[in-house]
Amino acid sequence: MGCFSPRLMGFSRATRDELARIIPERRCCRLAELAGLAYVDGNITPEGYDVVVGQAAAARTVYLLFKELYQPYMEIKVRHRARFNKHNLYMIRIPHQPQLETICNSLKGVQRRYVLGRWGRACCRRAFLRGVYLGRGSLTNPRKTYHLEIVFDSFQQAAVVQSCIETFSLNPGVVQRKNHVTLYLKDGSQISQFLNLLGGHTALLRLESVRVVKGMRNQVNRLVNCETANMDKTLEAALRQVENIRLIQEQVGLESLSLDLQEVATLRLEHPYASLRELGQALDPPLSKSGVNHRFRKLEGIAEELRDGGAKPSSDSTG
Ligand SMILES: [Zn+2]
């Protein structure tokens, strides 16, 4: 875990850039991600099919996904957006060509399924949401406040994406503004889970580190700068433990763990910044620091297996 330095690059942009670098392995997910981007930023025009995005990273993703899926002939245009001085608009155009209809139909097929609430595989839903987020999402620096939002042109789009997010047990709010509809998450833990779904693991860790730091009431000022956070190996280890436990929780459930591992996992989630000694003392009967550490190593092993390919954790481990 490196230096968390949102100062070097905007938190929102760093998150988007990280997400844009993910190109899913499966074809189904690639199509779903492109369908997500096209859902919010794509249009059939007299010239063909255009996807217009406001960020270079999103444009690159659109281009790569089209290329991987269909190898179409494409045109890319960058337009300076006079109204909002700072940003450019990027247009990826698929001009008329024999496979244009196939491309449009397969994108529409995915979108129609989601509009009808036929959600299908989780891998594809995540990719779809990543596409939507790349096109329209942003994140406030969590040091200021917890706020993630996605801006839509229509209420229907917002409602579909809201329902899709709800399939992962998250509860985004939707608010209608003058010319657009905004979907938002305001809870640190929900934002963190959402980033995890999208595959933004660096963003997630950065957010978590801020959340942990925020939780350390007496040490906030000492810990907010990078050097101190880097020096604090205990904090890094704790974050790693939380990450492992979340992974296990999400993929196989904490119930799949032996009772003693469950106990220490639950305790860690409740006290993400407690030291091993403090955790040990909170157990009944109390456990030594090295005993607690031993359990975290086992959790680490299980999480590693899951990362490597989803082997089931052995349920016979003992503390
Ligand atoms: Zn998939």
PDB file of C-alpha atoms and ligand atoms in Angstrom:
ATOM      1  CA  MET A   1       0.000   0.000   0.000  1.00  0.00           C
ATOM      2  CA  GLY A   2       1.662   3.201  -1.107  1.00  0.00           C
ATOM      3  CA  CYS A   3       1.372   6.784  -0.160  1.00  0.00           C
ATOM      4  CA  PHE A   4      -2.225   7.946  -0.304  1.00  0.00           C
ATOM      5  CA  SER A   5      -1.861  11.247  -1.989  1.00  0.00           C
ATOM      6  CA  PRO A   6      -5.092  12.653  -3.329  1.00  0.00           C
ATOM      7  CA  ARG A   7      -3.272  15.971  -3.372  1.00  0.00           C
ATOM      8  CA  LEU A   8      -1.233  14.842  -6.370  1.00  0.00           C
ATOM      9  CA  MET A   9      -4.316  14.089  -8.423  1.00  0.00           C
ATOM     10  CA  GLY A  10      -7.972  14.758  -7.730  1.00  0.00           C
ATOM     11  CA  PHE A  11      -9.541  11.891  -5.847  1.00  0.00           C
ATOM     12  CA  SER A  12     -12.362  11.677  -8.327  1.00  0.00           C
ATOM     13  CA  ARG A  13     -10.082  11.643 -11.320  1.00  0.00           C
ATOM     14  CA  ALA A  14      -7.691   9.140  -9.786  1.00  0.00           C
ATOM     15  CA  THR A  15     -10.641   6.847  -9.120  1.00  0.00           C
ATOM     16  CA  ARG A  16     -11.943   7.186 -12.654  1.00  0.00           C
ATOM     17  CA  ASP A  17      -8.496   6.582 -14.113  1.00  0.00           C
ATOM     18  CA  GLU A  18      -8.147   3.448 -12.052  1.00  0.00           C
ATOM     19  CA  LEU A  19     -11.552   2.167 -13.150  1.00  0.00           C
ATOM     20  CA  ALA A  20     -10.803   3.032 -16.771  1.00  0.00           C
ATOM     21  CA  ARG A  21      -7.763   0.786 -16.723  1.00  0.00           C
ATOM     22  CA  ILE A  22      -9.904  -2.267 -16.005  1.00  0.00           C
ATOM     23  CA  ILE A  23     -10.818  -4.138 -19.156  1.00  0.00           C
ATOM     24  CA  PRO A  24     -12.881  -7.171 -18.166  1.00  0.00           C
ATOM     25  CA  GLU A  25     -11.702 -10.573 -19.299  1.00  0.00           C
ATOM     26  CA  ARG A  26     -15.031 -12.020 -20.301  1.00  0.00           C
ATOM     27  CA  ARG A  27     -16.820 -10.949 -23.423  1.00  0.00           C
ATOM     28  CA  CYS A  28     -20.146 -10.747 -21.564  1.00  0.00           C
ATOM     29  CA  CYS A  29     -18.684  -8.217 -19.147  1.00  0.00           C
ATOM     30  CA  ARG A  30     -16.971  -6.204 -21.880  1.00  0.00           C
ATOM     31  CA  LEU A  31     -20.276  -5.887 -23.661  1.00  0.00           C
ATOM     32  CA  ALA A  32     -22.040  -4.954 -20.412  1.00  0.00           C
ATOM     33  CA  GLU A  33     -19.483  -2.252 -19.601  1.00  0.00           C
ATOM     34  CA  LEU A  34     -19.745  -0.754 -23.074  1.00  0.00           C
ATOM     35  CA  ALA A  35     -23.541  -0.959 -22.848  1.00  0.00           C
ATOM     36  CA  GLY A  36     -23.335   0.954 -19.546  1.00  0.00           C
ATOM     37  CA  LEU A  37     -21.242   3.719 -21.091  1.00  0.00           C
ATOM     38  CA  ALA A  38     -23.465   3.808 -24.148  1.00  0.00           C
ATOM     39  CA  TYR A  39     -26.585   3.821 -21.983  1.00  0.00           C
ATOM     40  CA  VAL A  40     -25.676   7.222 -20.559  1.00  0.00           C
ATOM     41  CA  ASP A  41     -23.486   8.656 -23.315  1.00  0.00           C
ATOM     42  CA  GLY A  42     -24.371   6.906 -26.581  1.00  0.00           C
ATOM     43  CA  ASN A  43     -26.686   7.990 -29.382  1.00  0.00           C
ATOM     44  CA  ILE A  44     -27.739   6.838 -32.796  1.00  0.00           C
ATOM     45  CA  THR A  45     -27.111   9.770 -35.133  1.00  0.00           C
ATOM     46  CA  PRO A  46     -27.459  10.285 -38.898  1.00  0.00           C
ATOM     47  CA  GLU A  47     -23.718   9.566 -39.166  1.00  0.00           C
ATOM     48  CA  GLY A  48     -23.786   6.274 -37.285  1.00  0.00           C
ATOM     49  CA  TYR A  49     -23.416   5.622 -33.580  1.00  0.00           C
ATOM     50  CA  ASP A  50     -21.742   8.206 -31.340  1.00  0.00           C
ATOM     51  CA  VAL A  51     -20.531   7.925 -27.784  1.00  0.00           C
ATOM     52  CA  VAL A  52     -19.629  11.316 -26.322  1.00  0.00           C
ATOM     53  CA  VAL A  53     -17.826  11.500 -22.996  1.00  0.00           C
ATOM     54  CA  GLY A  54     -16.228  14.279 -20.985  1.00  0.00           C
ATOM     55  CA  GLN A  55     -13.103  12.475 -19.853  1.00  0.00           C
ATOM     56  CA  ALA A  56     -10.135  11.130 -21.778  1.00  0.00           C
ATOM     57  CA  ALA A  57     -10.033   8.027 -19.583  1.00  0.00           C
ATOM     58  CA  ALA A  58     -13.637   7.175 -20.405  1.00  0.00           C
ATOM     59  CA  ALA A  59     -12.989   7.796 -24.095  1.00  0.00           C
ATOM     60  CA  ARG A  60     -10.089   5.364 -24.038  1.00  0.00           C
ATOM     61  CA  THR A  61     -12.273   2.724 -22.417  1.00  0.00           C
ATOM     62  CA  VAL A  62     -15.019   3.175 -25.015  1.00  0.00           C
ATOM     63  CA  TYR A  63     -12.467   2.904 -27.804  1.00  0.00           C
ATOM     64  CA  LEU A  64     -10.794  -0.189 -26.359  1.00  0.00           C
ATOM     65  CA  LEU A  65     -14.059  -1.967 -25.656  1.00  0.00           C
ATOM     66  CA  PHE A  66     -15.369  -1.360 -29.179  1.00  0.00           C
ATOM     67  CA  LYS A  67     -12.052  -2.542 -30.544  1.00  0.00           C
ATOM     68  CA  GLU A  68     -11.932  -5.696 -28.425  1.00  0.00           C
ATOM     69  CA  LEU A  69     -15.537  -6.592 -29.138  1.00  0.00           C
ATOM     70  CA  TYR A  70     -16.044  -5.708 -32.814  1.00  0.00           C
ATOM     71  CA  GLN A  71     -12.917  -4.185 -34.425  1.00  0.00           C
ATOM     72  CA  PRO A  72     -15.122  -1.625 -36.164  1.00  0.00           C
ATOM     73  CA  TYR A  73     -13.898   1.332 -38.163  1.00  0.00           C
ATOM     74  CA  MET A  74     -13.973   4.249 -35.693  1.00  0.00           C
ATOM     75  CA  GLU A  75     -13.499   7.965 -35.730  1.00  0.00           C
ATOM     76  CA  ILE A  76     -12.414   9.869 -32.672  1.00  0.00           C
ATOM     77  CA  LYS A  77     -12.908  13.578 -32.270  1.00  0.00           C
ATOM     78  CA  VAL A  78     -11.918  15.904 -29.468  1.00  0.00           C
ATOM     79  CA  ARG A  79     -13.941  19.033 -29.109  1.00  0.00           C
ATOM     80  CA  HIS A  80     -13.171  21.945 -26.890  1.00  0.00           C
ATOM     81  CA  ARG A  81     -16.224  22.688 -24.833  1.00  0.00           C
ATOM     82  CA  ALA A  82     -16.581  26.436 -24.799  1.00  0.00           C
ATOM     83  CA  ARG A  83     -19.261  26.544 -22.156  1.00  0.00           C
ATOM     84  CA  PHE A  84     -17.219  24.824 -19.508  1.00  0.00           C
ATOM     85  CA  ASN A  85     -13.791  26.165 -20.302  1.00  0.00           C
ATOM     86  CA  LYS A  86     -11.815  23.434 -18.635  1.00  0.00           C
ATOM     87  CA  HIS A  87     -13.056  20.251 -20.208  1.00  0.00           C
ATOM     88  CA  ASN A  88     -12.947  18.718 -23.611  1.00  0.00           C
ATOM     89  CA  LEU A  89     -15.555  16.459 -25.106  1.00  0.00           C
ATOM     90  CA  TYR A  90     -14.449  13.224 -26.687  1.00  0.00           C
ATOM     91  CA  MET A  91     -16.527  11.594 -29.361  1.00  0.00           C
ATOM     92  CA  ILE A  92     -16.065   8.021 -30.482  1.00  0.00           C
ATOM     93  CA  ARG A  93     -18.064   7.513 -33.651  1.00  0.00           C
ATOM     94  CA  ILE A  94     -18.888   4.236 -35.368  1.00  0.00           C
ATOM     95  CA  PRO A  95     -19.770   5.488 -38.860  1.00  0.00           C
ATOM     96  CA  HIS A  96     -22.094   3.504 -41.110  1.00  0.00           C
ATOM     97  CA  GLN A  97     -20.579   0.122 -41.911  1.00  0.00           C
ATOM     98  CA  PRO A  98     -21.907  -3.413 -42.350  1.00  0.00           C
ATOM     99  CA  GLN A  99     -21.687  -4.393 -38.679  1.00  0.00           C
ATOM    100  CA  LEU A 100     -23.162  -1.175 -37.280  1.00  0.00           C
ATOM    101  CA  GLU A 101     -26.568  -2.774 -36.864  1.00  0.00           C
ATOM    102  CA  THR A 102     -25.137  -5.762 -35.002  1.00  0.00           C
ATOM    103  CA  ILE A 103     -23.260  -3.442 -32.667  1.00  0.00           C
ATOM    104  CA  CYS A 104     -26.314  -1.297 -31.931  1.00  0.00           C
ATOM    105  CA  ASN A 105     -28.498  -4.335 -31.427  1.00  0.00           C
ATOM    106  CA  SER A 106     -26.188  -6.021 -28.962  1.00  0.00           C
ATOM    107  CA  LEU A 107     -25.789  -2.826 -26.918  1.00  0.00           C
ATOM    108  CA  LYS A 108     -29.529  -2.257 -26.954  1.00  0.00           C
ATOM    109  CA  GLY A 109     -30.095  -5.903 -26.007  1.00  0.00           C
ATOM    110  CA  VAL A 110     -28.125  -5.508 -22.771  1.00  0.00           C
ATOM    111  CA  GLN A 111     -29.754  -2.170 -21.977  1.00  0.00           C
ATOM    112  CA  ARG A 112     -33.240  -3.535 -22.592  1.00  0.00           C
ATOM    113  CA  ARG A 113     -32.608  -6.471 -20.228  1.00  0.00           C
ATOM    114  CA  TYR A 114     -31.560  -4.088 -17.472  1.00  0.00           C
ATOM    115  CA  VAL A 115     -34.467  -1.728 -18.131  1.00  0.00           C
ATOM    116  CA  LEU A 116     -36.761  -4.725 -17.651  1.00  0.00           C
ATOM    117  CA  GLY A 117     -34.961  -5.688 -14.446  1.00  0.00           C
ATOM    118  CA  ARG A 118     -33.603  -8.956 -15.867  1.00  0.00           C
ATOM    119  CA  TRP A 119     -30.304  -8.633 -14.080  1.00  0.00           C
ATOM    120  CA  GLY A 120     -28.411 -11.746 -15.069  1.00  0.00           C
ATOM    121  CA  ARG A 121     -24.863 -12.318 -13.892  1.00  0.00           C
ATOM    122  CA  ALA A 122     -23.244 -10.244 -11.173  1.00  0.00           C
ATOM    123  CA  CYS A 123     -20.005  -9.943 -13.179  1.00  0.00           C
ATOM    124  CA  CYS A 124     -21.879  -8.190 -15.984  1.00  0.00           C
ATOM    125  CA  ARG A 125     -23.913  -5.979 -13.635  1.00  0.00           C
ATOM    126  CA  ARG A 126     -20.690  -4.729 -12.073  1.00  0.00           C
ATOM    127  CA  ALA A 127     -19.198  -4.046 -15.479  1.00  0.00           C
ATOM    128  CA  PHE A 128     -22.362  -2.216 -16.536  1.00  0.00           C
ATOM    129  CA  LEU A 129     -22.184  -0.036 -13.424  1.00  0.00           C
ATOM    130  CA  ARG A 130     -18.506   0.643 -14.020  1.00  0.00           C
ATOM    131  CA  GLY A 131     -19.396   1.834 -17.528  1.00  0.00           C
ATOM    132  CA  VAL A 132     -22.121   4.086 -16.193  1.00  0.00           C
ATOM    133  CA  TYR A 133     -19.795   5.447 -13.511  1.00  0.00           C
ATOM    134  CA  LEU A 134     -16.993   6.085 -16.012  1.00  0.00           C
ATOM    135  CA  GLY A 135     -19.383   8.097 -18.120  1.00  0.00           C
ATOM    136  CA  ARG A 136     -21.171  10.077 -15.454  1.00  0.00           C
ATOM    137  CA  GLY A 137     -19.808   9.414 -11.992  1.00  0.00           C
ATOM    138  CA  SER A 138     -17.767  11.498  -9.596  1.00  0.00           C
ATOM    139  CA  LEU A 139     -16.517  11.284  -6.066  1.00  0.00           C
ATOM    140  CA  THR A 140     -15.882  14.002  -3.521  1.00  0.00           C
ATOM    141  CA  ASN A 141     -12.612  13.852  -1.665  1.00  0.00           C
ATOM    142  CA  PRO A 142     -13.636  11.804   1.400  1.00  0.00           C
ATOM    143  CA  ARG A 143     -11.599  14.046   3.681  1.00  0.00           C
ATOM    144  CA  LYS A 144     -14.219  16.695   3.048  1.00  0.00           C
ATOM    145  CA  THR A 145     -17.336  14.599   2.942  1.00  0.00           C
ATOM    146  CA  TYR A 146     -18.572  11.202   1.792  1.00  0.00           C
ATOM    147  CA  HIS A 147     -20.341  11.780  -1.471  1.00  0.00           C
ATOM    148  CA  LEU A 148     -20.423   9.771  -4.683  1.00  0.00           C
ATOM    149  CA  GLU A 149     -22.767  10.738  -7.457  1.00  0.00           C
ATOM    150  CA  ILE A 150     -23.795   9.796 -10.973  1.00  0.00           C
ATOM    151  CA  VAL A 151     -25.604  12.342 -13.108  1.00  0.00           C
ATOM    152  CA  PHE A 152     -28.235  11.275 -15.644  1.00  0.00           C
ATOM    153  CA  ASP A 153     -30.208  13.017 -18.347  1.00  0.00           C
ATOM    154  CA  SER A 154     -33.424  11.228 -17.501  1.00  0.00           C
ATOM    155  CA  PHE A 155     -35.223   9.879 -14.499  1.00  0.00           C
ATOM    156  CA  GLN A 156     -35.636   6.502 -16.164  1.00  0.00           C
ATOM    157  CA  GLN A 157     -31.881   6.053 -16.554  1.00  0.00           C
ATOM    158  CA  ALA A 158     -31.339   6.964 -12.927  1.00  0.00           C
ATOM    159  CA  ALA A 159     -34.075   4.554 -11.823  1.00  0.00           C
ATOM    160  CA  VAL A 160     -32.623   1.659 -13.824  1.00  0.00           C
ATOM    161  CA  VAL A 161     -29.130   2.223 -12.460  1.00  0.00           C
ATOM    162  CA  GLN A 162     -30.540   2.642  -8.962  1.00  0.00           C
ATOM    163  CA  SER A 163     -32.296  -0.731  -9.215  1.00  0.00           C
ATOM    164  CA  CYS A 164     -29.138  -2.308 -10.563  1.00  0.00           C
ATOM    165  CA  ILE A 165     -27.117  -0.972  -7.615  1.00  0.00           C
ATOM    166  CA  GLU A 166     -29.823  -2.187  -5.247  1.00  0.00           C
ATOM    167  CA  THR A 167     -29.263  -5.758  -6.463  1.00  0.00           C
ATOM    168  CA  PHE A 168     -26.004  -5.506  -4.486  1.00  0.00           C
ATOM    169  CA  SER A 169     -27.840  -4.471  -1.293  1.00  0.00           C
ATOM    170  CA  LEU A 170     -26.796  -0.835  -1.523  1.00  0.00           C
ATOM    171  CA  ASN A 171     -29.303   1.991  -1.225  1.00  0.00           C
ATOM    172  CA  PRO A 172     -28.525   4.971  -3.408  1.00  0.00           C
ATOM    173  CA  GLY A 173     -30.747   8.037  -3.298  1.00  0.00           C
ATOM    174  CA  VAL A 174     -32.065   9.783  -6.381  1.00  0.00           C
ATOM    175  CA  VAL A 175     -32.850  13.472  -6.614  1.00  0.00           C
ATOM    176  CA  GLN A 176     -34.364  15.365  -9.505  1.00  0.00           C
ATOM    177  CA  ARG A 177     -32.675  18.634 -10.380  1.00  0.00           C
ATOM    178  CA  LYS A 178     -33.535  21.193 -13.019  1.00  0.00           C
ATOM    179  CA  ASN A 179     -31.997  19.614 -16.088  1.00  0.00           C
ATOM    180  CA  HIS A 180     -30.780  16.307 -14.810  1.00  0.00           C
ATOM    181  CA  VAL A 181     -31.266  13.577 -12.248  1.00  0.00           C
ATOM    182  CA  THR A 182     -28.598  12.742  -9.697  1.00  0.00           C
ATOM    183  CA  LEU A 183     -28.082   9.408  -8.034  1.00  0.00           C
ATOM    184  CA  TYR A 184     -25.933   9.540  -4.918  1.00  0.00           C
ATOM    185  CA  LEU A 185     -24.405   7.555  -2.079  1.00  0.00           C
ATOM    186  CA  LYS A 186     -23.588   9.446   1.090  1.00  0.00           C
ATOM    187  CA  ASP A 187     -22.538   6.714   3.457  1.00  0.00           C
ATOM    188  CA  GLY A 188     -18.806   5.987   3.718  1.00  0.00           C
ATOM    189  CA  SER A 189     -19.309   2.271   3.996  1.00  0.00           C
ATOM    190  CA  GLN A 190     -21.718   2.135   1.038  1.00  0.00           C
ATOM    191  CA  ILE A 191     -19.350   4.170  -1.138  1.00  0.00           C
ATOM    192  CA  SER A 192     -16.602   1.835  -0.159  1.00  0.00           C
ATOM    193  CA  GLN A 193     -18.700  -1.218  -1.092  1.00  0.00           C
ATOM    194  CA  PHE A 194     -19.681   0.383  -4.375  1.00  0.00           C
ATOM    195  CA  LEU A 195     -16.055   1.093  -5.332  1.00  0.00           C
ATOM    196  CA  ASN A 196     -15.264  -2.470  -4.444  1.00  0.00           C
ATOM    197  CA  LEU A 197     -18.007  -3.692  -6.792  1.00  0.00           C
ATOM    198  CA  LEU A 198     -16.595  -1.579  -9.587  1.00  0.00           C
ATOM    199  CA  GLY A 199     -13.116  -2.953  -8.945  1.00  0.00           C
ATOM    200  CA  GLY A 200     -11.613   0.333  -7.742  1.00  0.00           C
ATOM    201  CA  HIS A 201      -9.405  -1.247  -5.129  1.00  0.00           C
ATOM    202  CA  THR A 202      -6.868   1.546  -4.813  1.00  0.00           C
ATOM    203  CA  ALA A 203      -9.666   4.074  -4.499  1.00  0.00           C
ATOM    204  CA  LEU A 204     -11.264   1.794  -1.936  1.00  0.00           C
ATOM    205  CA  LEU A 205      -8.101   1.574   0.110  1.00  0.00           C
ATOM    206  CA  ARG A 206      -7.632   5.301  -0.023  1.00  0.00           C
ATOM    207  CA  LEU A 207     -11.171   5.839   1.091  1.00  0.00           C
ATOM    208  CA  GLU A 208     -10.811   3.257   3.843  1.00  0.00           C
ATOM    209  CA  SER A 209      -7.609   4.851   5.051  1.00  0.00           C
ATOM    210  CA  VAL A 210      -9.414   8.158   5.342  1.00  0.00           C
ATOM    211  CA  ARG A 211     -12.287   6.475   7.130  1.00  0.00           C
ATOM    212  CA  VAL A 212      -9.914   4.815   9.577  1.00  0.00           C
ATOM    213  CA  VAL A 213      -8.078   8.056  10.119  1.00  0.00           C
ATOM    214  CA  LYS A 214     -11.340   9.877  10.655  1.00  0.00           C
ATOM    215  CA  GLY A 215     -12.216   7.280  13.252  1.00  0.00           C
ATOM    216  CA  MET A 216      -9.081   7.943  15.266  1.00  0.00           C
ATOM    217  CA  ARG A 217     -10.435  10.951  17.053  1.00  0.00           C
ATOM    218  CA  ASN A 218      -7.332  11.987  18.917  1.00  0.00           C
ATOM    219  CA  GLN A 219      -4.921  11.402  16.132  1.00  0.00           C
ATOM    220  CA  VAL A 220      -6.688  12.865  13.144  1.00  0.00           C
ATOM    221  CA  ASN A 221      -4.331  15.749  12.682  1.00  0.00           C
ATOM    222  CA  ARG A 222      -1.283  13.636  13.160  1.00  0.00           C
ATOM    223  CA  LEU A 223      -2.361  11.008  10.667  1.00  0.00           C
ATOM    224  CA  VAL A 224      -3.817  12.937   7.785  1.00  0.00           C
ATOM    225  CA  ASN A 225      -0.514  13.553   6.134  1.00  0.00           C
ATOM    226  CA  CYS A 226       1.092  11.029   3.951  1.00  0.00           C
ATOM    227  CA  GLU A 227       4.351  10.414   5.769  1.00  0.00           C
ATOM    228  CA  THR A 228       2.630   9.548   9.004  1.00  0.00           C
ATOM    229  CA  ALA A 229       0.172   7.253   7.292  1.00  0.00           C
ATOM    230  CA  ASN A 230       3.058   5.488   5.624  1.00  0.00           C
ATOM    231  CA  MET A 231       4.964   5.163   8.850  1.00  0.00           C
ATOM    232  CA  ASP A 232       2.048   3.617  10.583  1.00  0.00           C
ATOM    233  CA  LYS A 233       2.544  -0.034   9.787  1.00  0.00           C
ATOM    234  CA  THR A 234      -0.093  -1.028  12.298  1.00  0.00           C
ATOM    235  CA  LEU A 235      -2.652   0.920  10.362  1.00  0.00           C
ATOM    236  CA  GLU A 236      -1.557  -0.663   7.109  1.00  0.00           C
ATOM    237  CA  ALA A 237      -1.809  -4.122   8.601  1.00  0.00           C
ATOM    238  CA  ALA A 238      -5.260  -3.325   9.990  1.00  0.00           C
ATOM    239  CA  LEU A 239      -6.434  -2.089   6.592  1.00  0.00           C
ATOM    240  CA  ARG A 240      -5.138  -5.237   4.982  1.00  0.00           C
ATOM    241  CA  GLN A 241      -7.034  -7.310   7.546  1.00  0.00           C
ATOM    242  CA  VAL A 242     -10.240  -5.388   6.902  1.00  0.00           C
ATOM    243  CA  GLU A 243      -9.759  -5.864   3.177  1.00  0.00           C
ATOM    244  CA  ASN A 244      -9.263  -9.625   3.613  1.00  0.00           C
ATOM    245  CA  ILE A 245     -12.311  -9.935   5.821  1.00  0.00           C
ATOM    246  CA  ARG A 246     -14.484  -7.929   3.439  1.00  0.00           C
ATOM    247  CA  LEU A 247     -13.377 -10.156   0.584  1.00  0.00           C
ATOM    248  CA  ILE A 248     -14.232 -13.303   2.520  1.00  0.00           C
ATOM    249  CA  GLN A 249     -17.535 -11.780   3.617  1.00  0.00           C
ATOM    250  CA  GLU A 250     -18.449 -10.882   0.093  1.00  0.00           C
ATOM    251  CA  GLN A 251     -17.389 -14.083  -1.631  1.00  0.00           C
ATOM    252  CA  VAL A 252     -18.217 -16.874   0.801  1.00  0.00           C
ATOM    253  CA  GLY A 253     -19.693 -15.180   3.866  1.00  0.00           C
ATOM    254  CA  LEU A 254     -18.203 -14.993   7.340  1.00  0.00           C
ATOM    255  CA  GLU A 255     -20.443 -17.923   8.342  1.00  0.00           C
ATOM    256  CA  SER A 256     -18.137 -20.157   6.300  1.00  0.00           C
ATOM    257  CA  LEU A 257     -15.338 -19.477   8.784  1.00  0.00           C
ATOM    258  CA  SER A 258     -14.641 -21.388  11.962  1.00  0.00           C
ATOM    259  CA  LEU A 259     -16.098 -19.720  15.048  1.00  0.00           C
ATOM    260  CA  ASP A 260     -12.804 -18.359  16.342  1.00  0.00           C
ATOM    261  CA  LEU A 261     -11.980 -16.798  12.976  1.00  0.00           C
ATOM    262  CA  GLN A 262     -15.498 -15.400  12.701  1.00  0.00           C
ATOM    263  CA  GLU A 263     -15.113 -13.870  16.130  1.00  0.00           C
ATOM    264  CA  VAL A 264     -11.883 -12.066  15.359  1.00  0.00           C
ATOM    265  CA  ALA A 265     -13.134 -11.029  11.897  1.00  0.00           C
ATOM    266  CA  THR A 266     -16.290  -9.468  13.301  1.00  0.00           C
ATOM    267  CA  LEU A 267     -14.311  -7.713  16.005  1.00  0.00           C
ATOM    268  CA  ARG A 268     -11.885  -6.274  13.437  1.00  0.00           C
ATOM    269  CA  LEU A 269     -14.731  -4.929  11.320  1.00  0.00           C
ATOM    270  CA  GLU A 270     -16.198  -3.264  14.389  1.00  0.00           C
ATOM    271  CA  HIS A 271     -12.835  -1.841  15.462  1.00  0.00           C
ATOM    272  CA  PRO A 272     -10.830  -1.240  12.305  1.00  0.00           C
ATOM    273  CA  TYR A 273      -8.174   0.760  14.137  1.00  0.00           C
ATOM    274  CA  ALA A 274      -7.734  -1.253  17.320  1.00  0.00           C
ATOM    275  CA  SER A 275      -4.333  -2.799  17.996  1.00  0.00           C
ATOM    276  CA  LEU A 276      -3.912  -6.573  18.099  1.00  0.00           C
ATOM    277  CA  ARG A 277      -3.499  -6.386  21.856  1.00  0.00           C
ATOM    278  CA  GLU A 278      -6.752  -4.465  22.252  1.00  0.00           C
ATOM    279  CA  LEU A 279      -8.554  -6.967  20.039  1.00  0.00           C
ATOM    280  CA  GLY A 280      -7.108  -9.836  22.064  1.00  0.00           C
ATOM    281  CA  GLN A 281      -8.374  -8.276  25.285  1.00  0.00           C
ATOM    282  CA  ALA A 282     -11.836  -7.833  23.816  1.00  0.00           C
ATOM    283  CA  LEU A 283     -12.093 -11.576  23.144  1.00  0.00           C
ATOM    284  CA  ASP A 284     -13.651 -13.916  25.645  1.00  0.00           C
ATOM    285  CA  PRO A 285     -11.503 -15.581  26.861  1.00  0.00           C
ATOM    286  CA  PRO A 286      -8.784 -13.016  26.120  1.00  0.00           C
ATOM    287  CA  LEU A 287      -6.136 -13.983  23.630  1.00  0.00           C
ATOM    288  CA  SER A 288      -2.491 -12.905  23.371  1.00  0.00           C
ATOM    289  CA  LYS A 289      -1.301 -10.528  20.670  1.00  0.00           C
ATOM    290  CA  SER A 290       0.430 -13.357  18.840  1.00  0.00           C
ATOM    291  CA  GLY A 291      -2.705 -15.498  19.135  1.00  0.00           C
ATOM    292  CA  VAL A 292      -4.741 -12.773  17.450  1.00  0.00           C
ATOM    293  CA  ASN A 293      -2.065 -12.313  14.828  1.00  0.00           C
ATOM    294  CA  HIS A 294      -2.129 -16.053  14.131  1.00  0.00           C
ATOM    295  CA  ARG A 295      -5.856 -15.853  13.366  1.00  0.00           C
ATOM    296  CA  PHE A 296      -5.349 -12.901  11.035  1.00  0.00           C
ATOM    297  CA  ARG A 297      -2.694 -14.914   9.181  1.00  0.00           C
ATOM    298  CA  LYS A 298      -5.259 -17.658   8.645  1.00  0.00           C
ATOM    299  CA  LEU A 299      -7.772 -15.103   7.369  1.00  0.00           C
ATOM    300  CA  GLU A 300      -5.080 -13.774   5.078  1.00  0.00           C
ATOM    301  CA  GLY A 301      -4.484 -17.294   3.751  1.00  0.00           C
ATOM    302  CA  ILE A 302      -8.180 -17.782   3.061  1.00  0.00           C
ATOM    303  CA  ALA A 303      -8.444 -14.405   1.348  1.00  0.00           C
ATOM    304  CA  GLU A 304      -5.388 -15.226  -0.786  1.00  0.00           C
ATOM    305  CA  GLU A 305      -6.990 -18.468  -1.905  1.00  0.00           C
ATOM    306  CA  LEU A 306     -10.153 -16.613  -2.842  1.00  0.00           C
ATOM    307  CA  ARG A 307      -8.113 -14.094  -4.799  1.00  0.00           C
ATOM    308  CA  ASP A 308      -6.309 -16.913  -6.587  1.00  0.00           C
ATOM    309  CA  GLY A 309      -9.433 -18.545  -7.807  1.00  0.00           C
ATOM    310  CA  GLY A 310     -12.168 -19.016  -5.303  1.00  0.00           C
ATOM    311  CA  ALA A 311     -11.169 -22.194  -3.449  1.00  0.00           C
ATOM    312  CA  LYS A 312     -13.488 -22.728  -0.479  1.00  0.00           C
ATOM    313  CA  PRO A 313     -11.896 -21.936   2.851  1.00  0.00           C
ATOM    314  CA  SER A 314     -11.369 -24.920   5.099  1.00  0.00           C
ATOM    315  CA  SER A 315     -13.864 -24.802   7.912  1.00  0.00           C
ATOM    316  CA  ASP A 316     -11.780 -26.875  10.303  1.00  0.00           C
ATOM    317  CA  SER A 317      -9.214 -24.207  11.168  1.00  0.00           C
ATOM    318  CA  THR A 318      -8.783 -23.572  14.823  1.00  0.00           C
ATOM    319  CA  GLY A 319      -7.386 -20.565  16.627  1.00  0.00           C
TER     320      GLY A 319
HETATM  321 ZN    ZN B   1     -20.065 -11.023 -17.254  1.00  0.00          ZN
END
